[in-house]
Coordinates of C-alpha atoms in Angstrom, one line a residue:
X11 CA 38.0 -10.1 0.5
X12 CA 38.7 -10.8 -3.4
X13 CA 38.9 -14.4 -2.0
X14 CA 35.1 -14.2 -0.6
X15 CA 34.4 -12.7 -3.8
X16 CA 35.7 -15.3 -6.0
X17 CA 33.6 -17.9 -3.8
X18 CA 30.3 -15.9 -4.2
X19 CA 30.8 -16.1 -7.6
X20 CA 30.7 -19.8 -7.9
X21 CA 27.2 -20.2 -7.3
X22 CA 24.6 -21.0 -9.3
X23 CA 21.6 -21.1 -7.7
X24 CA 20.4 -18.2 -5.9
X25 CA 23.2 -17.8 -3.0
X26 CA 22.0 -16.5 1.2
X27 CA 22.6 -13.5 1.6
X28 CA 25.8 -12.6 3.3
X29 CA 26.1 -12.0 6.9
X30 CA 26.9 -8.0 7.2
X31 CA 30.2 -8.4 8.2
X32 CA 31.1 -9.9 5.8
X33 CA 28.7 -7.7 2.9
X34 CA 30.0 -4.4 4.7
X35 CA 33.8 -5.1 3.7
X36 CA 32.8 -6.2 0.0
X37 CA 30.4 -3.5 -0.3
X38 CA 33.8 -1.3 0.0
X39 CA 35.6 -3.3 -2.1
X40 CA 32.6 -3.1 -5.0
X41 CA 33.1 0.8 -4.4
X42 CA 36.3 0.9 -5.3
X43 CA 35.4 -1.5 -8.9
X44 CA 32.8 0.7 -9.1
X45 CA 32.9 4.0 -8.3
X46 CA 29.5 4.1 -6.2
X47 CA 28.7 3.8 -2.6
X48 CA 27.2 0.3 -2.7
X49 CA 24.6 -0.6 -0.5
X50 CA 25.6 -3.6 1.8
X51 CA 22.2 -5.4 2.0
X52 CA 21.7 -5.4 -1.6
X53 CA 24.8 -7.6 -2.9
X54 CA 23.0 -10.8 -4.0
X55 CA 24.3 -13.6 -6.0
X56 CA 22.6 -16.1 -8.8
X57 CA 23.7 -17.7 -12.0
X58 CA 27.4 -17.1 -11.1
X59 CA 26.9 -13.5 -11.2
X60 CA 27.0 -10.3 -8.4
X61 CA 24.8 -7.9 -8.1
X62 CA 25.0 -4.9 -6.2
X63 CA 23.2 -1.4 -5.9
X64 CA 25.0 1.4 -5.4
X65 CA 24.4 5.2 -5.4
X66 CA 26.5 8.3 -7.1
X67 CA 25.4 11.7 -6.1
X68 CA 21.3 11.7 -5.9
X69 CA 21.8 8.6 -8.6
X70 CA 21.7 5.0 -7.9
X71 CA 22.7 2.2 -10.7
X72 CA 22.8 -1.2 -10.6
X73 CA 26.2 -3.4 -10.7
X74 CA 26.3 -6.7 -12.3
X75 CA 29.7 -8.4 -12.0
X76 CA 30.5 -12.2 -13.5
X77 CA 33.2 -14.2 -14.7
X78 CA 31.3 -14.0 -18.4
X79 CA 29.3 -11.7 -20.1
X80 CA 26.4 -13.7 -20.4
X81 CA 24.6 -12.5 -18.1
X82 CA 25.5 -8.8 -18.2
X83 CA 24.2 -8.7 -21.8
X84 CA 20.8 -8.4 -20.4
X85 CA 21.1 -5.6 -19.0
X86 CA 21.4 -1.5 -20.8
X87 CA 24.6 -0.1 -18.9
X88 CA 28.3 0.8 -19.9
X89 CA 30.5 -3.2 -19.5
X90 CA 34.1 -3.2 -18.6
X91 CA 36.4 -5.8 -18.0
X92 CA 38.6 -5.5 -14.7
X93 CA 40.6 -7.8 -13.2
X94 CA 41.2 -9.1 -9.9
X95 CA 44.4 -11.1 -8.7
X96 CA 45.0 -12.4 -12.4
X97 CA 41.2 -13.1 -13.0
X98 CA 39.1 -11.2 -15.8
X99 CA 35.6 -10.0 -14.9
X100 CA 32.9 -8.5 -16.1
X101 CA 31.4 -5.1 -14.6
X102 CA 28.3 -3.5 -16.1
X103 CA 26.9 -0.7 -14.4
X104 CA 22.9 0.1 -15.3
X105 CA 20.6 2.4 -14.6
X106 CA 17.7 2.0 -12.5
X107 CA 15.1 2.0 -15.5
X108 CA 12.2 0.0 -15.9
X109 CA 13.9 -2.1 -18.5
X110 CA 17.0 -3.3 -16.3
X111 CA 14.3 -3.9 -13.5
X112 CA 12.0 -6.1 -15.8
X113 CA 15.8 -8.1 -16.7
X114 CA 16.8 -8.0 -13.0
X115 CA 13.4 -9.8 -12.0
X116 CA 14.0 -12.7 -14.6
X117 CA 17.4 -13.5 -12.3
X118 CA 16.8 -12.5 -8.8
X119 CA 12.7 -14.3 -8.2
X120 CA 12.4 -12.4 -4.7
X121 CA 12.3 -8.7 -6.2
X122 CA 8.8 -10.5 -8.0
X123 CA 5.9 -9.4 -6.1
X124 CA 3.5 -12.3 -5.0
X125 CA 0.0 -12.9 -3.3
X126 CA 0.6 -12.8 0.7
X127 CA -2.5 -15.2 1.5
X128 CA -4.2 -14.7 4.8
X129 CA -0.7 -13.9 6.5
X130 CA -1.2 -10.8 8.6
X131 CA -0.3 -7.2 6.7
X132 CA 0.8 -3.9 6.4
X133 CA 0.3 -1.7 3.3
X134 CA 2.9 0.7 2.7
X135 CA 2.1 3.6 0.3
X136 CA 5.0 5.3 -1.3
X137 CA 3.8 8.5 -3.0
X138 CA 7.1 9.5 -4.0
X139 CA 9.2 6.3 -4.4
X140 CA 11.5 6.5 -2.1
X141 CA 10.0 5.2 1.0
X142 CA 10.5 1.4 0.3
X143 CA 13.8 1.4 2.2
X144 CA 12.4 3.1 5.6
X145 CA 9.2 0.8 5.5
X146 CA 11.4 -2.6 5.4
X147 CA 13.5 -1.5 8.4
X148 CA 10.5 -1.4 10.7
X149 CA 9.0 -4.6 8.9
X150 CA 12.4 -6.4 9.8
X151 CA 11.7 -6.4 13.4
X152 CA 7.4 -7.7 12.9
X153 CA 5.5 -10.3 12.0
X154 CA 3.9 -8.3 9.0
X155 CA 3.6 -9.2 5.8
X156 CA 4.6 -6.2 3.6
X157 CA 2.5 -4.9 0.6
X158 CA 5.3 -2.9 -1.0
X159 CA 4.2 -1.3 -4.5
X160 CA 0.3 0.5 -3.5
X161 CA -1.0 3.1 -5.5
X162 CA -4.5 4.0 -6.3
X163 CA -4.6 5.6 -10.0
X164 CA -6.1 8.6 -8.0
X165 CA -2.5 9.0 -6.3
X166 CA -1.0 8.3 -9.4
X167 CA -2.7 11.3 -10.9
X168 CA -1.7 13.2 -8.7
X169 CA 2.2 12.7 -8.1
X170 CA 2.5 12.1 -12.0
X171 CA 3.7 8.5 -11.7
X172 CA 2.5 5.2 -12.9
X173 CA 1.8 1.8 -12.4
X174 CA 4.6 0.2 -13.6
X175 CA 6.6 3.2 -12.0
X176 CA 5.4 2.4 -8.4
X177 CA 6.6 -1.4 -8.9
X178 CA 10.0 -0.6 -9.7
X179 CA 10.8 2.2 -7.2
X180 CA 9.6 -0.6 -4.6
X181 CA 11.4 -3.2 -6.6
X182 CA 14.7 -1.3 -6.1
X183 CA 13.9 -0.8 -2.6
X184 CA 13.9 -4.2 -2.2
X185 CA 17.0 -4.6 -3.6
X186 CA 19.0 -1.9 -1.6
X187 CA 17.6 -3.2 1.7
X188 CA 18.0 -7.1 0.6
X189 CA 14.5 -8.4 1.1
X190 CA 13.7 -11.5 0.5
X191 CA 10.9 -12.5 2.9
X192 CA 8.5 -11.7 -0.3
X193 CA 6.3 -8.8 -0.5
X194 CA 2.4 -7.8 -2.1
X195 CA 2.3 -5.1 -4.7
X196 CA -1.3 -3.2 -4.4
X197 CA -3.6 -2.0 -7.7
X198 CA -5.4 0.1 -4.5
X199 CA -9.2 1.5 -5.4
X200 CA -9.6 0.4 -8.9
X201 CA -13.1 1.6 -10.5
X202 CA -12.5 0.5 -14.0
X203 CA -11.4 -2.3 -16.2
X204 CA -9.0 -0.1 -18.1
X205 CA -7.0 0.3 -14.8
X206 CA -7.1 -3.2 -14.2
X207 CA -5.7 -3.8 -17.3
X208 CA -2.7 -1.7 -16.8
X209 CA -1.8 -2.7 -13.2
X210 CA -2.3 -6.2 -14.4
X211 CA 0.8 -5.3 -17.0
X212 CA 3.0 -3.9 -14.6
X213 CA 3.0 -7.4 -12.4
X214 CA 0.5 -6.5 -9.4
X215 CA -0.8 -9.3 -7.3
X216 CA -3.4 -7.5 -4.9
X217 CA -6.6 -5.7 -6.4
X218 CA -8.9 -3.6 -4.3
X219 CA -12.2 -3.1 -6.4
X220 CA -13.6 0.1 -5.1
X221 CA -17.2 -0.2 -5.9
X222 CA -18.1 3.0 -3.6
X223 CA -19.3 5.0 -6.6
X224 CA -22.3 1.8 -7.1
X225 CA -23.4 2.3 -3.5
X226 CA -26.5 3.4 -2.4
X227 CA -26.3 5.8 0.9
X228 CA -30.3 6.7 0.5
X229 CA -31.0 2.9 0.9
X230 CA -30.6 3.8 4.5
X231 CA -33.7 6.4 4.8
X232 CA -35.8 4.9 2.2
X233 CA -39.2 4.0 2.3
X234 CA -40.1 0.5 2.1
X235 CA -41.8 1.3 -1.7
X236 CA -38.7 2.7 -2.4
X237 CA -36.1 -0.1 -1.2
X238 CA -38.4 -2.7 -3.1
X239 CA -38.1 0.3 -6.5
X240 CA -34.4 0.2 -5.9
X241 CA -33.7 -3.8 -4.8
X242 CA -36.4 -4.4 -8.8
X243 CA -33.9 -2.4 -10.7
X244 CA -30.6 -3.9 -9.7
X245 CA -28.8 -5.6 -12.3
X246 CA -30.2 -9.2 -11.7
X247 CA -28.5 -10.6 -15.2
X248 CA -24.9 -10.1 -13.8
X249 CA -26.3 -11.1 -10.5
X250 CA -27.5 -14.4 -12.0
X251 CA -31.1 -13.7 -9.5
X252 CA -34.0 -12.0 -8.9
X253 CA -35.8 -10.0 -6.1
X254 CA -38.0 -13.2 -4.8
X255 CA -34.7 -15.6 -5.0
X256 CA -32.9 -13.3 -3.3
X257 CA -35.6 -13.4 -0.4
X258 CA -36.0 -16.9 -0.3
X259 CA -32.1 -17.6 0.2
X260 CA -31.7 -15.2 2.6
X261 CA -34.7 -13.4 4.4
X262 CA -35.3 -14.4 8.1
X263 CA -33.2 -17.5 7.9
X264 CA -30.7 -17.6 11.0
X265 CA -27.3 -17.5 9.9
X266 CA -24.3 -19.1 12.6
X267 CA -21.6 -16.5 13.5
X268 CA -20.2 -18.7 16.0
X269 CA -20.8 -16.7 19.4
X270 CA -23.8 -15.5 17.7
X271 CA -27.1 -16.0 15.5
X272 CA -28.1 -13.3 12.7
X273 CA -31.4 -13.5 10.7
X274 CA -32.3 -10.6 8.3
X275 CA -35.6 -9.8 8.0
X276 CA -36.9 -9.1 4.6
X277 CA -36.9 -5.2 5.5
X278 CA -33.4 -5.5 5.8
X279 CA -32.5 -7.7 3.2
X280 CA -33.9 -5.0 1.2
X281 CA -32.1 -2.0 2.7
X282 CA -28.9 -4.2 2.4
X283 CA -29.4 -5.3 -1.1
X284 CA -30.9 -1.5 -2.2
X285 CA -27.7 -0.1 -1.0
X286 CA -24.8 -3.1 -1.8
X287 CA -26.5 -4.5 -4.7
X288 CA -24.8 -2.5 -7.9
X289 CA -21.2 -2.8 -5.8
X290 CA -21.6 -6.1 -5.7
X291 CA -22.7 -6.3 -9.1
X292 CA -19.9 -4.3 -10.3
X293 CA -16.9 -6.3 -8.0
X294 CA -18.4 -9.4 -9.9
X295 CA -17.8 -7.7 -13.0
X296 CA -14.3 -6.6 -12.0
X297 CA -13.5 -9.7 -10.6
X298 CA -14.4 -11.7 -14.0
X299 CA -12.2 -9.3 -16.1
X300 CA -9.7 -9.9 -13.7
X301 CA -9.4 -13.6 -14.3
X302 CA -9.6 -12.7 -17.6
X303 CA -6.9 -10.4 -18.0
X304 CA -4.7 -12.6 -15.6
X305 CA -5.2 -16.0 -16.7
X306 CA -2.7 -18.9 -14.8
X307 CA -0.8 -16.0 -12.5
X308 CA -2.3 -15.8 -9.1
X309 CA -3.9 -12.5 -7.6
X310 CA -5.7 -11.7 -4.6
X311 CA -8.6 -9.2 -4.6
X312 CA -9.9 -6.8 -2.0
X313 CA -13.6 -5.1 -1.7
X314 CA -13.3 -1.4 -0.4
X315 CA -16.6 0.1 0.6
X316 CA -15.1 2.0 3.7
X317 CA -15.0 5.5 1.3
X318 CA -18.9 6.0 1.4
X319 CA -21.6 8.2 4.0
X320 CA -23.1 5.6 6.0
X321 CA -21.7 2.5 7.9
X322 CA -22.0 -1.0 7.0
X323 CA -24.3 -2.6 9.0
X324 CA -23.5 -6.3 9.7
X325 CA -26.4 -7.3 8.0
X326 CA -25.2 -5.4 4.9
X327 CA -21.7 -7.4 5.3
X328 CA -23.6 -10.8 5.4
X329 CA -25.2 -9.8 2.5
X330 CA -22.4 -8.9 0.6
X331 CA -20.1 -11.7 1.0
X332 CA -23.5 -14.2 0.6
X333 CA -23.0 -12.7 -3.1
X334 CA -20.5 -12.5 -3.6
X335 CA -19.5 -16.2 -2.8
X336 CA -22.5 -17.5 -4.5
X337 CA -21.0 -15.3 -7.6
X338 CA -18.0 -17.3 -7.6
X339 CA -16.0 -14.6 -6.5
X340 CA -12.4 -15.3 -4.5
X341 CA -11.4 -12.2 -1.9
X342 CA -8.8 -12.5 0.9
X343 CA -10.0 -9.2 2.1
X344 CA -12.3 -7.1 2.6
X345 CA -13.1 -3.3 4.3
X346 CA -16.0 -2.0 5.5
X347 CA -17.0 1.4 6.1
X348 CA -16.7 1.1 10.8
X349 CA -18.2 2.9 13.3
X350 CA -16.4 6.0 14.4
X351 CA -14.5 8.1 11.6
X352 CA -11.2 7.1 10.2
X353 CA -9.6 10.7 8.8
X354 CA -6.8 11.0 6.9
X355 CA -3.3 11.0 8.5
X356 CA -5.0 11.4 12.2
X357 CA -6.1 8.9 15.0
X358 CA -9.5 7.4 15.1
X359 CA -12.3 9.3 15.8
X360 CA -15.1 7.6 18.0
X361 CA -16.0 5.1 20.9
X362 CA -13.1 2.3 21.2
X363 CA -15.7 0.0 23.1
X364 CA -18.4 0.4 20.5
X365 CA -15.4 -0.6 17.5
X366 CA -14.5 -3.4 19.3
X367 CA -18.0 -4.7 19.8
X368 CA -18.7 -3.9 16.2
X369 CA -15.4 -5.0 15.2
X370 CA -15.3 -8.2 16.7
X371 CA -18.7 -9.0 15.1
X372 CA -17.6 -8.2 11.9
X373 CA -14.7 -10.5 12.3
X374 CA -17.3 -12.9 13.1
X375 CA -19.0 -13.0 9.3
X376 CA -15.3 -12.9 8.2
X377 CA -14.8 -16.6 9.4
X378 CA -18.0 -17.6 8.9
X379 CA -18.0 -16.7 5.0
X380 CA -14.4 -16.8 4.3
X381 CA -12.2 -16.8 6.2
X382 CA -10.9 -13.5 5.1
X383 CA -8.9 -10.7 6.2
X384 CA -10.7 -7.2 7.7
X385 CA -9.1 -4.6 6.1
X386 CA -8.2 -1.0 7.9
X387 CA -8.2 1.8 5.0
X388 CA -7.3 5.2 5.8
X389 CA -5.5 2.9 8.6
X390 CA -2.3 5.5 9.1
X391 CA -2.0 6.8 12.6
X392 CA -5.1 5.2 13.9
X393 CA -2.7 4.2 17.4
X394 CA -5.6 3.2 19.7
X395 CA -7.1 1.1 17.7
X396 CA -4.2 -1.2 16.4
X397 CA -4.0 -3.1 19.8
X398 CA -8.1 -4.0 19.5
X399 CA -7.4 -4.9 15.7
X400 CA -4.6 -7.2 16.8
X401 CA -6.2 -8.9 19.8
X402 CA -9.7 -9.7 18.1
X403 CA -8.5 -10.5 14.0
X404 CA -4.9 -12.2 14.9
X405 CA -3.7 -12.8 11.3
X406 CA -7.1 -11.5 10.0
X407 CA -6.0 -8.0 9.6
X408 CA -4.9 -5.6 6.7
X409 CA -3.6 -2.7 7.6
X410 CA -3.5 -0.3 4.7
X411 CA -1.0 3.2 4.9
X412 CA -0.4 5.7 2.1
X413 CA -0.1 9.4 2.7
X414 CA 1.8 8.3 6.5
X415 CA 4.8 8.3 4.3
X416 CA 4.7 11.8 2.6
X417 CA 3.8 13.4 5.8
X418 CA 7.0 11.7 7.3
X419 CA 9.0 12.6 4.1
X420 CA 7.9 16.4 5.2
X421 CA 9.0 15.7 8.8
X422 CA 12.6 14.6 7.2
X423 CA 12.0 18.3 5.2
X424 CA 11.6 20.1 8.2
X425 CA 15.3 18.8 9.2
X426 CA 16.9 19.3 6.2
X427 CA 15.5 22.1 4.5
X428 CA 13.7 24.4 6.7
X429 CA 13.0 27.4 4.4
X430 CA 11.2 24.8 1.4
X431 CA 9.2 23.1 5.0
X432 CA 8.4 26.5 6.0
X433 CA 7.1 27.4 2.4
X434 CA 5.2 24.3 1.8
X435 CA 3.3 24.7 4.9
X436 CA 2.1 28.6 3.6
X437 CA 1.5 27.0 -0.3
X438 CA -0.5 23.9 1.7
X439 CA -2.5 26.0 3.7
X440 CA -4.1 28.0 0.4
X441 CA -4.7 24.5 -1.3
X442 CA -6.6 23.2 1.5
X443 CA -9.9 24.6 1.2
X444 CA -9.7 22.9 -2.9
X445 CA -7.8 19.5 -1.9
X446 CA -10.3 18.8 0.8
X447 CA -13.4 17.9 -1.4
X448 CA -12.3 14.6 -2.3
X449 CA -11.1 13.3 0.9
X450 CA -13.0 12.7 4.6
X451 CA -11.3 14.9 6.9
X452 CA -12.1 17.5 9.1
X453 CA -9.1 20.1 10.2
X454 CA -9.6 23.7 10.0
X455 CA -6.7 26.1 8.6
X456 CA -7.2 28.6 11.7
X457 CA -6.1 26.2 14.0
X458 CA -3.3 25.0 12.3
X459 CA -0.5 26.5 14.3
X460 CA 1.8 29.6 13.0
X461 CA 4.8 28.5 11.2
X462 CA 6.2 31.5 11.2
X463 CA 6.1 31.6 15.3
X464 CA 8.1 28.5 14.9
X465 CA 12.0 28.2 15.6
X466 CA 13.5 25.7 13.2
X467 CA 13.9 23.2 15.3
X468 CA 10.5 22.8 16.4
X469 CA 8.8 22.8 13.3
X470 CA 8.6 19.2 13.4
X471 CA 5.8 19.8 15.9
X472 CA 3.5 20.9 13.0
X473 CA 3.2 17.0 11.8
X474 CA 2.2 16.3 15.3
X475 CA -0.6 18.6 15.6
X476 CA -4.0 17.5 14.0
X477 CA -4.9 20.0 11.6
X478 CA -1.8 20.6 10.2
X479 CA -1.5 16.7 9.8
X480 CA -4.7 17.0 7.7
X481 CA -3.9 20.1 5.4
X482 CA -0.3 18.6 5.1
X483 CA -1.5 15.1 4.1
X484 CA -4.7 16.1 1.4
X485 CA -2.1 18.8 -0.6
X486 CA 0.2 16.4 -1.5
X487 CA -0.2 16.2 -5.0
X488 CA -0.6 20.5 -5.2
X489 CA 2.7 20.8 -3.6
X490 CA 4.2 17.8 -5.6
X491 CA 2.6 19.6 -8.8
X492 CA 3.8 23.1 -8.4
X493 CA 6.7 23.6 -10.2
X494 CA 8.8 25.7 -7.4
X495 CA 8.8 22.8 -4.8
X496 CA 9.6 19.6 -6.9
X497 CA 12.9 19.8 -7.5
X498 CA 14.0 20.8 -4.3
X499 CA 11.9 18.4 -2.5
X500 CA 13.2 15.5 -3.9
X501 CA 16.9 17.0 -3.7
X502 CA 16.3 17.3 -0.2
X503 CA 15.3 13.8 0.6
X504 CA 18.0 12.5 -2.0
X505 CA 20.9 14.8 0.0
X506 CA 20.5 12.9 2.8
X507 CA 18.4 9.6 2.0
X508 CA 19.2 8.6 6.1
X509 CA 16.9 11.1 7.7
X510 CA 13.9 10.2 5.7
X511 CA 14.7 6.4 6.8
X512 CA 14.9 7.0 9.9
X513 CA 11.7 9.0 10.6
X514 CA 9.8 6.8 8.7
X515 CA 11.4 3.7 10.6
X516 CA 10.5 5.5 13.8
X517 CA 7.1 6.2 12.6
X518 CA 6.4 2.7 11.0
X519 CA 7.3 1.1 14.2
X520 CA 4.4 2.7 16.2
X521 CA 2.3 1.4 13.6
X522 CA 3.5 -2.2 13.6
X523 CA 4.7 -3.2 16.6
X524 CA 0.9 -3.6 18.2
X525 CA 0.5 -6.0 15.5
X526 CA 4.0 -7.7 15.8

């Protein structure tokens, strides 16, 4: 083994990773340099140096081993010299901090998150930064492209984390599990350009504007006075148009959707322009501070209007992207608000024939105007409609997941720690009727089924059943918050990091195997 070693340490250039049997035995013999349980997958070498993670307790460090010190000097840790058969080496142990990571990602180029294109993808939220390991076990086995780091600021609020935060706990997850297939890190539902600004900072390659606070539900009932009151006082100067040149490019003018012909009329060009016209007006913006802020490193952007009251009409999607486009603006993806209803942490709601028909045309002003991915938010747990996402968009899909995770990380509770599950679950249910205003979901605390009639090993059931899915998933950040649960939460996950892996890899799977 010291032999293998000695080899790996001879390369320069960023070295394949090691086929486990062989990374299992020097993973034991890193231990016993080290001290720490090292993680097979994550022993990479570049620049004639080995690094390893490893774990000690509930804490993980980084190893960095070399025939010099060069390239241990980067990083903040405790150096020693050991020697094997005659040899001197250098071993540095580090902490995981945000400054060994920002060092680590000037070496190892694959831990650097990077735009994904129009590759098929998954979205995996981590609301507690721990999930990144369970998420690439079930990515292993798909064609999925895997947006690691996702956070909206709203979900940062609320678990007390940050930007730069979320990118390294998915950065180290990368690391322990030994991706190097690259991955997308997501600044999810920005609103402003202060939080581009710091997402832009912390190294993230995927933006999704979230304009839903610019658009105009009563556009949908309005009198025609009233769409051409609304439609006179758009913001025409960032809009670079007017009402008539807006009619003339698009009213009644049959557009090609392939299978299909769509002409707005100039009733609807109004409705569509009444009611998308400041989002579009306040993407453009985004988007020009974004190319701003980001200068020569490459981004992709996403529009989110799927968080609003009424559906998007296909008109309303021709007319947005028409802008959008003649704006100058570059997306790669883009989610409407669908038929049917897409609550949080549940399956979808609605006619499966009438989303694939409206699917399908939708898909159909993607290619036409891009092309461009369709883009699934609130997209956890919605089984029946993966397969019809997968058959009609191919590689046209995004497929975005967040709270999935947490809800998971309480299944792995509800294993290991059944009196902080059961106590959750009684603290979740007060919450609800609070946590509930800012989200779309529907469940009802008097059909959420007794804990207390529960033996412990059935009270995994509860993150089966519907509404307890739903008071569960929107009470995440109370129960994160309050002070009695926090420690022990995490302790619990950290005791016994397998479990959690494993349910989410089991979970995870249903979600990406239609699309695989």
């Amino acid at each position: 083994m010291t032999k293998l070693l000695f080899a790996q340490l001879e390369a320069t250039n960023l070295a394949p990773p090691l086929a486990m049997a062989d990374a299992q035995p020097l993973a034991a013999h890193l231990g016993e340099l080290s001290g720490l349980k090292v993680y097979a997958r994550s022993i990479t070498v570049a620049q004639q140096t080995l690094f390893f993670l490893g774990r000690q307790s509930d804490q993980k460090y980084l190893g960095v081993l070399s025939a010099n010190s060069s390239p241990a000097d980067t990083f903040e840790g405790e150096t020693k010299a050991v020697s094997l058969d005659g040899k001197a080496l250098t071993l540095t142990i580090a902490l995981t901090t945000a400054i060994n990571a920002a060092a680590l990602r000037q070496v190892l180029p694959f831990l650097v998150a990077k735009p994904l294109g129009l590759r098929k993808s998954g979205g995996c939220g981590d609301r507690l930064g721990l999930a990144t390991p369970g998420h690439l076990r079930s990515i292993r086995k798909f064609n999925v492209a895997p947006i690691l780091a996702q956070q909206s600021m709203r979900e940062n609020a609320r678990t007390g984390r940050g930007p730069q935060e979320v990118m390294d706990d998915a950065m180290w997850g990368v690391l322990q599990e030994g991706w190097r297939d690259g991955f997308g890190a997501d600044a999810d539902h920005l609103k402003t350009t202060a939080d581009i600004d710091i997402c832009a900072a912390a190294g993230y390659t995927f933006y999704t504007i979230d304009p839903g606070e610019y658009v105009d539900d009563s556009a949908n009932e309005a009198s025609l006075g009233e769409l051409q009151a609304k439609v006179e006082a758009l913001p025409w100067t960032v809009l670079d148009s007017s009402p008539a040149d807006l009619q003339s490019r698009l009213a009644d003018k049959p557009i090609d959707l392939g299978d299909f012909n769509l002409a707005l009329s100039q009733e609807e060009l109004l409705r569509a322009a009444a009611k998308y016209g400041q989002a579009v007006a306040h993407t453009v913006s985004m988007y020009r501070h974004l190319v701003e802020v980001m200068r020569d490193r490459p981004f992709e952007l996403e529009m989110s209007v799927d968080e609003t009251e009424t559906v998007t009409s296909l008109a309303e999607h021709v007319y947005i992207v028409s802008e959008l486009k003649r704006l100058g603006v570059k997306w790669v993806s883009l989610a409407p608000r669908y038929v049917g209803e897409f609550e949080k942490g549940v399956d979808y709601i609605g006619d499966l024939g009438a989303f694939e028909q409206s699917f399908a045309r939708h898909l159909a002003v993607s290619k036409t105007f891009g092309p461009y991915k369709l883009s699934l938010h609130s997209g956890s747990d919605k089984f029946s409609i993966y397969p019809i996402a997968s058959k009609v968009a191919g590689e046209l899909v995004h497929l975005k997941t967040a709270g999935t995770s947490y809800l998971e990380a309480l299944r792995a509770i509800a294993i290991l720690n059944s009196t902080l599950f059961r106590e959750i679950v009684a603290f979740a249910l007060e919450r609800y009727p609070t946590d509930r205003t800012s989200y779309h979901v529907s469940a009802e605390v008097a059909k959420v089924p007794a804990v207390s009639g529960l033996p412990d090993d059935r009270l995994t059931s509860l993150l089966d059943d519907f509404h307890a899915r739903e008071v569960l998933h929107v009470t995440f950040g109370s129960v994160l918050n309050h002070a009695p649960f926090r420690k022990p939460f995490f302790a619990a996950l950290r005791s016994d990091e397998e479990t959690y892996y494993q349910v989410l890899e089991t979970h995870f799977d249903k979600h990406f195997k239609p699309f695989g």
